[in-house]
mmCIF file of C-alpha atoms and ligand atoms in Angstrom:
data_model
loop_
_atom_site.group_PDB
_atom_site.id
_atom_site.type_symbol
_atom_site.label_atom_id
_atom_site.label_comp_id
_atom_site.label_asym_id
_atom_site.label_seq_id
_atom_site.Cartn_x
_atom_site.Cartn_y
_atom_site.Cartn_z
ATOM 1 C CA MET A 1 107.089 96.628 81.045
ATOM 2 C CA GLU A 2 109.923 99.388 79.502
ATOM 3 C CA LEU A 3 108.036 102.030 80.362
ATOM 4 C CA GLU A 4 112.211 103.718 80.565
ATOM 5 C CA GLU A 5 110.848 107.436 79.832
ATOM 6 C CA GLU A 6 108.060 107.208 82.449
ATOM 7 C CA PHE A 7 110.474 105.841 84.534
ATOM 8 C CA GLN A 8 113.462 108.676 84.121
ATOM 9 C CA GLU A 9 110.653 111.506 84.600
ATOM 10 C CA ALA A 10 109.558 109.779 87.354
ATOM 11 C CA LYS A 11 113.532 109.423 88.800
ATOM 12 C CA LYS A 12 113.247 112.761 88.165
ATOM 13 C CA TRP A 13 110.353 113.940 90.907
ATOM 14 C CA VAL A 14 111.755 111.676 93.220
ATOM 15 C CA GLU A 15 114.983 113.738 93.421
ATOM 16 C CA LYS A 16 113.799 117.102 93.112
ATOM 17 C CA SER A 17 110.368 117.356 94.204
ATOM 18 C CA PHE A 18 109.594 114.863 97.090
ATOM 19 C CA ASP A 19 108.949 116.879 99.687
ATOM 20 C CA LEU A 20 109.225 114.826 103.556
ATOM 21 C CA ASN A 21 108.403 117.577 105.519
ATOM 22 C CA VAL A 22 104.850 118.044 104.482
ATOM 23 C CA ASN A 23 102.818 120.158 107.134
ATOM 24 C CA GLY A 24 99.226 118.120 107.597
ATOM 25 C CA GLU A 25 98.076 115.108 108.215
ATOM 26 C CA ALA A 26 99.870 111.715 107.142
ATOM 27 C CA SER A 27 98.736 107.909 107.701
ATOM 28 C CA LEU A 28 101.312 106.308 109.219
ATOM 29 C CA PHE A 29 99.980 103.327 106.904
ATOM 30 C CA GLU A 30 99.473 104.582 103.580
ATOM 31 C CA VAL A 31 102.722 106.526 103.767
ATOM 32 C CA ASN A 32 104.221 103.235 104.575
ATOM 33 C CA ILE A 33 102.273 100.527 101.876
ATOM 34 C CA ARG A 34 102.274 103.575 98.916
ATOM 35 C CA TYR A 35 105.296 105.686 99.773
ATOM 36 C CA ILE A 36 107.896 103.476 102.060
ATOM 37 C CA GLY A 37 106.565 100.390 99.287
ATOM 38 C CA GLY A 38 106.729 102.023 96.301
ATOM 39 C CA LEU A 39 110.220 103.576 97.214
ATOM 40 C CA LEU A 40 111.485 100.265 98.279
ATOM 41 C CA ALA A 41 110.561 98.478 95.384
ATOM 42 C CA THR A 42 111.744 100.769 93.117
ATOM 43 C CA TYR A 43 115.081 100.298 95.044
ATOM 44 C CA TYR A 44 115.157 96.431 95.059
ATOM 45 C CA LEU A 45 114.038 96.653 91.186
ATOM 46 C CA THR A 46 116.578 99.456 89.877
ATOM 47 C CA GLY A 47 119.238 99.500 92.052
ATOM 48 C CA GLU A 48 119.112 102.890 91.885
ATOM 49 C CA GLU A 49 120.759 104.344 95.162
ATOM 50 C CA VAL A 50 118.353 107.650 95.607
ATOM 51 C CA PHE A 51 114.747 105.289 95.924
ATOM 52 C CA LYS A 52 116.705 103.119 99.226
ATOM 53 C CA THR A 53 117.416 107.323 100.649
ATOM 54 C CA LYS A 54 113.890 108.767 100.315
ATOM 55 C CA ALA A 55 112.447 105.538 101.596
ATOM 56 C CA LEU A 56 114.798 106.028 104.882
ATOM 57 C CA GLU A 57 114.754 109.372 105.071
ATOM 58 C CA LEU A 58 111.206 108.727 105.072
ATOM 59 C CA GLY A 59 110.844 105.652 107.371
ATOM 60 C CA GLU A 60 112.818 108.103 110.024
ATOM 61 C CA LYS A 61 109.927 110.765 109.628
ATOM 62 C CA LEU A 62 107.666 107.639 110.555
ATOM 63 C CA LEU A 63 109.305 107.037 113.881
ATOM 64 C CA PRO A 64 107.407 109.422 116.418
ATOM 65 C CA ALA A 65 103.755 107.717 116.052
ATOM 66 C CA PHE A 66 105.341 104.861 118.188
ATOM 67 C CA ASN A 67 105.470 107.010 120.939
ATOM 68 C CA THR A 68 102.902 105.814 122.823
ATOM 69 C CA PRO A 69 102.725 103.713 126.547
ATOM 70 C CA THR A 70 102.667 100.367 124.491
ATOM 71 C CA GLY A 71 104.402 100.997 121.260
ATOM 72 C CA ILE A 72 101.477 99.992 119.048
ATOM 73 C CA PRO A 73 101.366 103.710 117.096
ATOM 74 C CA ARG A 74 99.136 105.452 116.293
ATOM 75 C CA GLY A 75 97.471 106.448 113.410
ATOM 76 C CA VAL A 76 98.243 109.351 112.091
ATOM 77 C CA ILE A 77 101.550 111.585 111.850
ATOM 78 C CA ASN A 78 102.129 115.880 110.722
ATOM 79 C CA LEU A 79 105.677 114.874 108.911
ATOM 80 C CA GLY A 80 106.376 118.028 108.766
ATOM 81 C CA SER A 81 106.408 118.473 113.133
ATOM 82 C CA GLY A 82 106.959 114.750 114.082
ATOM 83 C CA MET A 83 103.418 114.831 116.316
ATOM 84 C CA SER A 84 101.507 111.825 116.077
ATOM 85 C CA TRP A 85 97.286 111.093 117.311
ATOM 86 C CA SER A 86 94.437 108.800 116.198
ATOM 87 C CA TRP A 87 91.633 109.087 113.138
ATOM 88 C CA GLY A 88 88.748 111.137 115.179
ATOM 89 C CA TRP A 89 86.639 108.688 113.460
ATOM 90 C CA ALA A 90 88.377 105.465 115.929
ATOM 91 C CA SER A 91 86.685 104.536 118.893
ATOM 92 C CA ALA A 92 88.376 106.026 122.021
ATOM 93 C CA GLY A 93 91.631 106.957 120.757
ATOM 94 C CA SER A 94 92.312 102.972 119.339
ATOM 95 C CA SER A 95 94.489 102.007 116.740
ATOM 96 C CA ILE A 96 93.653 99.983 113.899
ATOM 97 C CA LEU A 97 94.301 96.231 113.321
ATOM 98 C CA ALA A 98 94.855 96.239 109.805
ATOM 99 C CA GLU A 99 97.338 99.598 110.039
ATOM 100 C CA PHE A 100 99.721 99.294 112.760
ATOM 101 C CA GLY A 101 99.661 95.645 111.100
ATOM 102 C CA THR A 102 101.128 96.535 108.305
ATOM 103 C CA LEU A 103 103.829 97.351 109.182
ATOM 104 C CA HIS A 104 106.406 94.967 108.795
ATOM 105 C CA LEU A 105 108.125 93.574 105.732
ATOM 106 C CA GLU A 106 108.903 97.169 104.848
ATOM 107 C CA PHE A 107 110.080 97.528 107.899
ATOM 108 C CA LEU A 108 112.377 94.698 107.931
ATOM 109 C CA HIS A 109 113.772 96.344 105.445
ATOM 110 C CA LEU A 110 114.527 99.517 106.422
ATOM 111 C CA SER A 111 117.054 97.928 109.021
ATOM 112 C CA GLU A 112 118.613 95.522 106.738
ATOM 113 C CA LEU A 113 119.329 98.236 104.225
ATOM 114 C CA SER A 114 120.390 100.864 106.737
ATOM 115 C CA GLY A 115 121.646 99.108 109.589
ATOM 116 C CA ASN A 116 119.830 100.066 112.174
ATOM 117 C CA PRO A 117 117.926 97.967 113.875
ATOM 118 C CA VAL A 118 115.101 100.425 114.914
ATOM 119 C CA PHE A 119 112.307 99.714 112.369
ATOM 120 C CA ALA A 120 112.688 95.702 113.609
ATOM 121 C CA GLU A 121 112.429 96.729 117.479
ATOM 122 C CA LYS A 122 109.080 98.603 116.394
ATOM 123 C CA VAL A 123 107.400 96.213 114.911
ATOM 124 C CA THR A 124 109.150 93.212 116.833
ATOM 125 C CA ASN A 125 107.449 94.801 119.499
ATOM 126 C CA ILE A 126 103.993 94.876 118.472
ATOM 127 C CA ARG A 127 103.719 91.162 117.931
ATOM 128 C CA ARG A 128 104.950 91.245 121.278
ATOM 129 C CA VAL A 129 102.144 92.489 122.250
ATOM 130 C CA LEU A 130 99.694 91.405 120.399
ATOM 131 C CA ASN A 131 100.943 87.889 121.321
ATOM 132 C CA ARG A 132 100.401 88.945 124.811
ATOM 133 C CA MET A 133 96.142 89.742 124.629
ATOM 134 C CA GLU A 134 93.313 87.568 125.472
ATOM 135 C CA LYS A 135 91.848 86.670 122.161
ATOM 136 C CA PRO A 136 88.188 86.318 121.852
ATOM 137 C CA GLN A 137 87.918 82.801 120.106
ATOM 138 C CA GLY A 138 91.070 83.431 118.638
ATOM 139 C CA LEU A 139 90.050 85.516 116.798
ATOM 140 C CA TYR A 140 91.418 89.808 116.449
ATOM 141 C CA PRO A 141 89.293 92.870 116.743
ATOM 142 C CA ASN A 142 90.417 95.590 114.923
ATOM 143 C CA PHE A 143 90.698 97.885 117.290
ATOM 144 C CA LEU A 144 93.237 98.492 120.002
ATOM 145 C CA SER A 145 93.973 101.268 122.512
ATOM 146 C CA PRO A 146 97.357 102.734 121.791
ATOM 147 C CA VAL A 147 97.600 103.510 125.526
ATOM 148 C CA THR A 148 96.140 100.711 127.981
ATOM 149 C CA GLY A 149 97.151 97.685 124.896
ATOM 150 C CA ASN A 150 93.306 96.642 125.233
ATOM 151 C CA TRP A 151 91.182 95.806 122.856
ATOM 152 C CA VAL A 152 88.527 98.386 122.352
ATOM 153 C CA GLN A 153 85.826 97.195 120.600
ATOM 154 C CA HIS A 154 85.110 93.850 119.491
ATOM 155 C CA HIS A 155 84.518 94.029 115.757
ATOM 156 C CA VAL A 156 86.524 91.410 113.831
ATOM 157 C CA SER A 157 86.716 91.844 110.075
ATOM 158 C CA ILE A 158 89.219 90.082 106.891
ATOM 159 C CA GLY A 159 87.928 92.749 105.317
ATOM 160 C CA GLY A 160 88.671 96.464 105.807
ATOM 161 C CA LEU A 161 90.988 97.584 109.005
ATOM 162 C CA GLY A 162 91.937 94.091 109.717
ATOM 163 C CA ASP A 163 92.363 92.616 105.885
ATOM 164 C CA SER A 164 96.313 92.840 105.764
ATOM 165 C CA PHE A 165 97.395 92.505 109.265
ATOM 166 C CA TYR A 166 96.712 89.152 108.208
ATOM 167 C CA GLU A 167 98.152 88.735 104.739
ATOM 168 C CA TYR A 168 101.667 90.204 105.984
ATOM 169 C CA LEU A 169 101.879 87.740 108.401
ATOM 170 C CA ILE A 170 102.242 84.440 105.809
ATOM 171 C CA LYS A 171 104.140 87.208 103.494
ATOM 172 C CA SER A 172 106.616 87.732 106.500
ATOM 173 C CA TRP A 173 107.291 84.442 106.561
ATOM 174 C CA LEU A 174 107.989 84.163 102.893
ATOM 175 C CA MET A 175 110.165 87.157 102.978
ATOM 176 C CA SER A 176 112.360 85.491 105.229
ATOM 177 C CA ASP A 177 113.080 82.206 103.269
ATOM 178 C CA ARG A 178 110.178 80.294 106.048
ATOM 179 C CA LYS A 179 111.583 81.020 109.116
ATOM 180 C CA ASP A 180 109.425 83.481 110.891
ATOM 181 C CA SER A 181 108.278 80.658 112.325
ATOM 182 C CA GLU A 182 106.215 83.227 114.975
ATOM 183 C CA ALA A 183 104.701 85.089 111.837
ATOM 184 C CA LYS A 184 104.216 81.331 110.447
ATOM 185 C CA LYS A 185 101.960 80.466 113.295
ATOM 186 C CA MET A 186 100.117 83.064 114.381
ATOM 187 C CA TYR A 187 98.733 82.855 110.507
ATOM 188 C CA ASP A 188 97.266 79.291 110.976
ATOM 189 C CA ASP A 189 96.222 80.073 114.433
ATOM 190 C CA ALA A 190 94.277 83.055 112.941
ATOM 191 C CA LEU A 191 93.047 81.404 110.011
ATOM 192 C CA GLU A 192 91.459 78.479 112.547
ATOM 193 C CA ALA A 193 89.993 80.947 114.380
ATOM 194 C CA ILE A 194 88.687 82.548 111.293
ATOM 195 C CA GLU A 195 87.468 78.259 109.458
ATOM 196 C CA LYS A 196 85.602 78.676 112.521
ATOM 197 C CA HIS A 197 83.420 80.940 113.452
ATOM 198 C CA LEU A 198 83.128 83.689 110.551
ATOM 199 C CA VAL A 199 83.051 81.306 107.564
ATOM 200 C CA LYS A 200 80.278 80.313 105.900
ATOM 201 C CA LYS A 201 78.167 78.988 102.985
ATOM 202 C CA SER A 202 75.008 80.464 101.682
ATOM 203 C CA ALA A 203 72.037 79.562 100.361
ATOM 204 C CA GLY A 204 72.762 78.995 96.998
ATOM 205 C CA GLY A 205 76.437 77.291 98.135
ATOM 206 C CA LEU A 206 78.680 80.096 97.688
ATOM 207 C CA THR A 207 81.340 80.381 100.704
ATOM 208 C CA TYR A 208 82.057 83.501 102.639
ATOM 209 C CA ILE A 209 83.850 85.097 104.999
ATOM 210 C CA ALA A 210 81.385 87.282 107.595
ATOM 211 C CA GLU A 211 82.099 89.672 109.807
ATOM 212 C CA TRP A 212 81.830 89.685 113.533
ATOM 213 C CA ARG A 213 80.018 92.345 115.879
ATOM 214 C CA GLY A 214 80.657 91.229 119.246
ATOM 215 C CA GLY A 215 80.011 87.459 119.199
ATOM 216 C CA ILE A 216 77.120 88.579 116.402
ATOM 217 C CA LEU A 217 77.372 87.583 112.630
ATOM 218 C CA ASP A 218 76.517 90.128 109.858
ATOM 219 C CA HIS A 219 76.263 88.623 106.832
ATOM 220 C CA LYS A 220 78.723 90.878 104.378
ATOM 221 C CA MET A 221 81.922 90.690 102.306
ATOM 222 C CA GLY A 222 83.206 94.413 101.331
ATOM 223 C CA HIS A 223 85.220 93.776 97.917
ATOM 224 C CA LEU A 224 88.775 94.835 100.176
ATOM 225 C CA ALA A 225 88.083 90.554 101.908
ATOM 226 C CA CYS A 226 88.316 89.359 98.656
ATOM 227 C CA PHE A 227 91.684 89.646 98.205
ATOM 228 C CA SER A 228 92.152 86.412 101.185
ATOM 229 C CA GLY A 229 91.245 84.094 98.288
ATOM 230 C CA GLY A 230 94.938 84.548 97.343
ATOM 231 C CA MET A 231 96.265 84.977 100.733
ATOM 232 C CA ILE A 232 94.402 81.827 101.427
ATOM 233 C CA ALA A 233 95.678 79.589 97.967
ATOM 234 C CA LEU A 234 99.429 80.773 98.620
ATOM 235 C CA GLY A 235 99.333 79.852 102.283
ATOM 236 C CA ALA A 236 98.405 76.947 101.792
ATOM 237 C CA GLU A 237 100.717 76.256 99.164
ATOM 238 C CA HIS A 238 102.786 75.888 102.344
ATOM 239 C CA ALA A 239 100.366 74.040 104.874
ATOM 240 C CA GLY A 240 100.934 70.966 105.820
ATOM 241 C CA ALA A 241 99.429 68.270 104.177
ATOM 242 C CA GLU A 242 96.280 68.172 105.852
ATOM 243 C CA ARG A 243 95.203 71.475 105.895
ATOM 244 C CA ARG A 244 96.478 72.083 102.375
ATOM 245 C CA GLN A 245 93.489 70.893 100.192
ATOM 246 C CA ARG A 246 91.259 72.315 102.719
ATOM 247 C CA HIS A 247 92.426 75.986 102.181
ATOM 248 C CA MET A 248 93.319 75.622 99.114
ATOM 249 C CA ASP A 249 89.462 74.688 97.745
ATOM 250 C CA LEU A 250 88.462 77.561 100.432
ATOM 251 C CA ALA A 251 90.329 80.032 98.253
ATOM 252 C CA ALA A 252 88.873 78.796 94.867
ATOM 253 C CA GLU A 253 85.813 79.078 97.130
ATOM 254 C CA ILE A 254 86.491 82.653 97.924
ATOM 255 C CA THR A 255 87.185 83.524 94.891
ATOM 256 C CA ASN A 256 84.535 82.144 92.919
ATOM 257 C CA THR A 257 82.089 84.091 95.599
ATOM 258 C CA CYS A 258 83.887 87.415 95.046
ATOM 259 C CA HIS A 259 83.715 86.637 90.801
ATOM 260 C CA GLU A 260 80.418 85.691 91.456
ATOM 261 C CA SER A 261 79.922 89.476 92.865
ATOM 262 C CA TYR A 262 81.363 90.753 89.695
ATOM 263 C CA ALA A 263 79.129 88.566 87.070
ATOM 264 C CA ARG A 264 75.799 89.580 89.022
ATOM 265 C CA SER A 265 76.258 93.069 88.023
ATOM 266 C CA ASP A 266 75.539 94.982 84.897
ATOM 267 C CA THR A 267 78.542 96.550 83.976
ATOM 268 C CA LYS A 268 80.469 93.010 84.861
ATOM 269 C CA LEU A 269 82.434 95.322 87.917
ATOM 270 C CA GLY A 270 81.857 94.289 91.279
ATOM 271 C CA PRO A 271 80.323 96.696 94.432
ATOM 272 C CA GLU A 272 81.988 97.724 97.556
ATOM 273 C CA ALA A 273 80.182 95.094 99.762
ATOM 274 C CA PHE A 274 77.724 92.144 99.108
ATOM 275 C CA ARG A 275 75.462 90.457 101.353
ATOM 276 C CA PHE A 276 74.442 87.076 102.278
ATOM 277 C CA ASP A 277 70.728 87.895 103.856
ATOM 278 C CA ALA A 278 67.061 89.243 102.950
ATOM 279 C CA GLY A 279 67.539 86.506 100.527
ATOM 280 C CA SER A 280 70.182 88.171 98.124
ATOM 281 C CA GLU A 281 73.539 86.399 97.528
ATOM 282 C CA ALA A 282 76.407 88.136 96.347
ATOM 283 C CA MET A 283 74.679 91.945 95.729
ATOM 284 C CA ALA A 284 74.940 95.193 97.460
ATOM 285 C CA THR A 285 71.800 94.895 99.478
ATOM 286 C CA ARG A 286 72.798 99.274 100.168
ATOM 287 C CA LEU A 287 72.537 102.060 97.437
ATOM 288 C CA SER A 288 75.604 102.966 99.710
ATOM 289 C CA GLU A 289 77.507 99.985 98.770
ATOM 290 C CA ARG A 290 76.766 99.240 94.475
ATOM 291 C CA TYR A 291 79.853 101.603 93.816
ATOM 292 C CA TYR A 292 82.959 100.256 92.075
ATOM 293 C CA ILE A 293 86.333 102.883 92.980
ATOM 294 C CA LEU A 294 88.842 100.889 90.732
ATOM 295 C CA ARG A 295 89.463 97.846 93.706
ATOM 296 C CA PRO A 296 92.619 95.494 93.192
ATOM 297 C CA GLU A 297 91.221 92.671 95.857
ATOM 298 C CA VAL A 298 89.325 90.395 92.745
ATOM 299 C CA VAL A 299 92.200 90.089 90.622
ATOM 300 C CA GLU A 300 94.286 90.207 93.089
ATOM 301 C CA SER A 301 92.545 86.798 94.165
ATOM 302 C CA TYR A 302 92.861 85.350 90.340
ATOM 303 C CA MET A 303 96.532 86.135 89.405
ATOM 304 C CA TYR A 304 97.168 83.677 92.967
ATOM 305 C CA LEU A 305 95.019 81.949 91.958
ATOM 306 C CA TRP A 306 95.909 81.347 88.431
ATOM 307 C CA ARG A 307 100.013 80.661 89.256
ATOM 308 C CA LEU A 308 99.116 78.688 91.525
ATOM 309 C CA THR A 309 97.042 76.021 89.738
ATOM 310 C CA HIS A 310 97.320 77.374 86.467
ATOM 311 C CA GLU A 311 93.104 76.374 85.861
ATOM 312 C CA PRO A 312 92.756 79.030 82.602
ATOM 313 C CA LYS A 313 88.933 80.827 84.540
ATOM 314 C CA TYR A 314 91.386 82.731 86.019
ATOM 315 C CA ARG A 315 92.844 84.504 82.646
ATOM 316 C CA GLN A 316 88.650 84.338 81.588
ATOM 317 C CA TRP A 317 88.152 86.074 84.824
ATOM 318 C CA GLY A 318 90.430 88.229 84.239
ATOM 319 C CA TRP A 319 89.691 89.041 80.528
ATOM 320 C CA GLU A 320 86.339 89.687 81.706
ATOM 321 C CA VAL A 321 87.458 92.813 84.375
ATOM 322 C CA VAL A 322 89.693 94.328 81.453
ATOM 323 C CA LYS A 323 86.381 94.377 79.357
ATOM 324 C CA ALA A 324 84.697 96.305 82.217
ATOM 325 C CA LEU A 325 87.220 98.563 82.332
ATOM 326 C CA GLU A 326 87.161 99.288 79.205
ATOM 327 C CA LYS A 327 84.328 100.144 78.685
ATOM 328 C CA HIS A 328 82.760 101.743 81.651
ATOM 329 C CA CYS A 329 85.955 103.025 84.223
ATOM 330 C CA ARG A 330 87.969 104.612 80.343
ATOM 331 C CA VAL A 331 87.402 108.413 80.289
ATOM 332 C CA GLU A 332 89.358 111.083 77.953
ATOM 333 C CA ALA A 333 92.767 111.712 80.967
ATOM 334 C CA GLY A 334 92.313 108.134 82.575
ATOM 335 C CA PHE A 335 90.158 105.469 83.877
ATOM 336 C CA SER A 336 87.739 106.520 86.941
ATOM 337 C CA GLY A 337 85.963 105.037 89.510
ATOM 338 C CA ILE A 338 81.946 104.309 88.507
ATOM 339 C CA ARG A 339 78.634 105.061 91.183
ATOM 340 C CA ASP A 340 76.818 101.808 90.607
ATOM 341 C CA VAL A 341 77.365 98.486 89.828
ATOM 342 C CA TYR A 342 73.691 97.796 88.640
ATOM 343 C CA THR A 343 73.158 99.795 86.266
ATOM 344 C CA THR A 344 74.681 100.211 81.993
ATOM 345 C CA ASN A 345 75.019 103.413 81.793
ATOM 346 C CA PRO A 346 76.981 104.701 85.155
ATOM 347 C CA ALA A 347 78.129 107.665 86.225
ATOM 348 C CA HIS A 348 81.891 108.312 86.982
ATOM 349 C CA ASP A 349 83.334 109.546 90.630
ATOM 350 C CA ASN A 350 86.056 111.582 88.865
ATOM 351 C CA MET A 351 88.548 110.259 90.829
ATOM 352 C CA GLN A 352 91.744 107.180 90.013
ATOM 353 C CA GLN A 353 93.294 105.855 92.923
ATOM 354 C CA SER A 354 96.657 105.411 93.115
ATOM 355 C CA PHE A 355 96.176 101.553 93.788
ATOM 356 C CA PHE A 356 94.991 101.599 90.103
ATOM 357 C CA LEU A 357 97.796 101.462 88.766
ATOM 358 C CA ALA A 358 100.077 99.933 91.426
ATOM 359 C CA GLU A 359 97.581 97.511 92.518
ATOM 360 C CA THR A 360 95.268 96.369 89.373
ATOM 361 C CA LEU A 361 96.551 97.050 86.342
ATOM 362 C CA LYS A 362 100.034 95.638 88.296
ATOM 363 C CA TYR A 363 98.334 92.535 88.656
ATOM 364 C CA LEU A 364 96.221 91.903 85.583
ATOM 365 C CA TYR A 365 99.446 92.392 84.134
ATOM 366 C CA LEU A 366 101.358 89.389 86.427
ATOM 367 C CA LEU A 367 97.630 87.505 85.286
ATOM 368 C CA PHE A 368 98.971 87.095 81.870
ATOM 369 C CA SER A 369 102.509 87.558 82.034
ATOM 370 C CA GLU A 370 105.002 84.039 82.212
ATOM 371 C CA ASP A 371 105.013 83.002 85.752
ATOM 372 C CA ASP A 372 109.053 84.437 86.369
ATOM 373 C CA VAL A 373 107.950 87.708 85.931
ATOM 374 C CA LEU A 374 108.248 88.836 89.306
ATOM 375 C CA SER A 375 108.147 84.756 90.286
ATOM 376 C CA LEU A 376 106.540 84.223 93.170
ATOM 377 C CA ASP A 377 109.230 81.921 94.896
ATOM 378 C CA ASP A 378 111.684 85.035 94.902
ATOM 379 C CA TRP A 379 108.726 88.319 95.525
ATOM 380 C CA VAL A 380 106.890 88.972 98.542
ATOM 381 C CA PHE A 381 104.539 92.095 96.792
ATOM 382 C CA ASN A 382 103.187 94.158 99.988
ATOM 383 C CA THR A 383 99.617 95.753 100.642
ATOM 384 C CA GLU A 384 99.834 97.713 98.016
ATOM 385 C CA ALA A 385 101.677 95.236 95.557
ATOM 386 C CA HIS A 386 104.830 96.478 95.270
ATOM 387 C CA PRO A 387 107.347 93.558 94.977
ATOM 388 C CA LEU A 388 109.962 93.042 98.101
ATOM 389 C CA PRO A 389 112.643 90.417 97.534
ATOM 390 C CA VAL A 390 112.673 86.893 99.605
ATOM 391 C CA ASN A 391 115.333 86.577 101.443
ATOM 392 C CA HIS A 392 117.181 84.062 100.391
ATOM 393 C CA THR A 393 120.213 84.265 102.051
ATOM 394 C CA ASP A 394 120.746 85.133 105.993
ATOM 395 C CA SER A 395 123.917 86.976 106.037
ATOM 396 C CA ASN A 396 122.352 90.118 105.315
ATOM 397 C CA THR A 397 119.173 90.280 107.158
ATOM 398 C CA VAL A 398 117.083 91.689 110.041
ATOM 399 C CA GLN A 399 115.637 89.307 111.902
ATOM 400 C CA GLN A 400 113.941 88.038 115.119
HETATM 401 C C1 DMJ B 501 94.773 98.873 99.096
HETATM 402 O O1 DMJ B 501 95.393 100.477 99.376
HETATM 403 C C2 DMJ B 501 95.651 98.038 99.666
HETATM 404 O O2 DMJ B 501 95.104 96.868 99.003
HETATM 405 C C3 DMJ B 501 95.287 97.929 101.298
HETATM 406 O O3 DMJ B 501 96.180 96.871 102.221
HETATM 407 C C4 DMJ B 501 93.535 98.080 101.515
HETATM 408 N N1 DMJ B 501 93.349 97.723 100.123
HETATM 409 C C5 DMJ B 501 93.555 98.776 99.067
HETATM 410 C C6 DMJ B 501 92.803 98.678 97.826
HETATM 411 O O4 DMJ B 501 91.602 98.821 97.353
#
């Protein structure tokens, strides 16, 4: 983007001020997707050693979290002391599917760059544990005990707590240049169970993916779940003839539903969650779900669908978001989330989440770029939109 001065400033900060020994609570998942993912991508884009060195140092610091009876990591780690524990809010000391299932891409690169297999071994073991387990109707529950290796609660969701686990399966396969067939099979099986049990159509004809609580459907889609349109389109591209069109249609329908959740609000930005019950369609029904915190998932799906179909509506929808962000979220010092998407003059929450720059603006930029800017043939985006290269050669990779 030719932001050379800003890049030099950021590089200096990483060299001199990035403290890896912070004594406090850090999320293993967030450190991996935001910091390690960001450092790795910067290394691959610039070739500057400092980013690789820092990514590897940080990767080493995450390893103690894996010292559990099953090797499934705990969610929280103190980078200074190496102590790790489970989130207080996660039932019965469990680990979260979307957290321990969203390490694979970065950890393979850490092994490849360091020549140290330990990182790849950790994520290969996670797969092994998951593959051994019984899955209710083929679905993956969101909570797993790192001690017993059993599911703790039967809550299944393609949105929060589950989301990027599915994303990393299909992207692991793509990043391996389509050699990691285990990941592809896990993705295909999981999507089949989701199609069978969670995909629904509303009375008004909108397709959505419901959540599942111990066998009972909750007809709700979180904003987070809207990434799935892009993911399913990406997978459909590479599916066999029988599934290809069906998955492409499903991806387009879900993306359309997510667009509806934006179009039905006064701000033209979407709520944190929307429902399909009590006469409601693609709108929040609870006060606590009416906010928008600059999340990327909807424009992420527009970007993938645009790149894969070139249907102009995806750029038009993206432009609606640009205008709405300018109108409702721009503040003196940057951009802010808003507390209610259903009012024309929403209050700001005074927060610019880091994923706004990493993801929301990046996906919008890519939506309006040529296809060869970070081409989907050569790069996969980690779940924080940091690009990692596809491994086009067999020689220098650590694959299982
Ligand atoms: C991002 O941090 C990542 O995309 C994550 O996987 C879930 N969603 C947030 C932003 O909404």
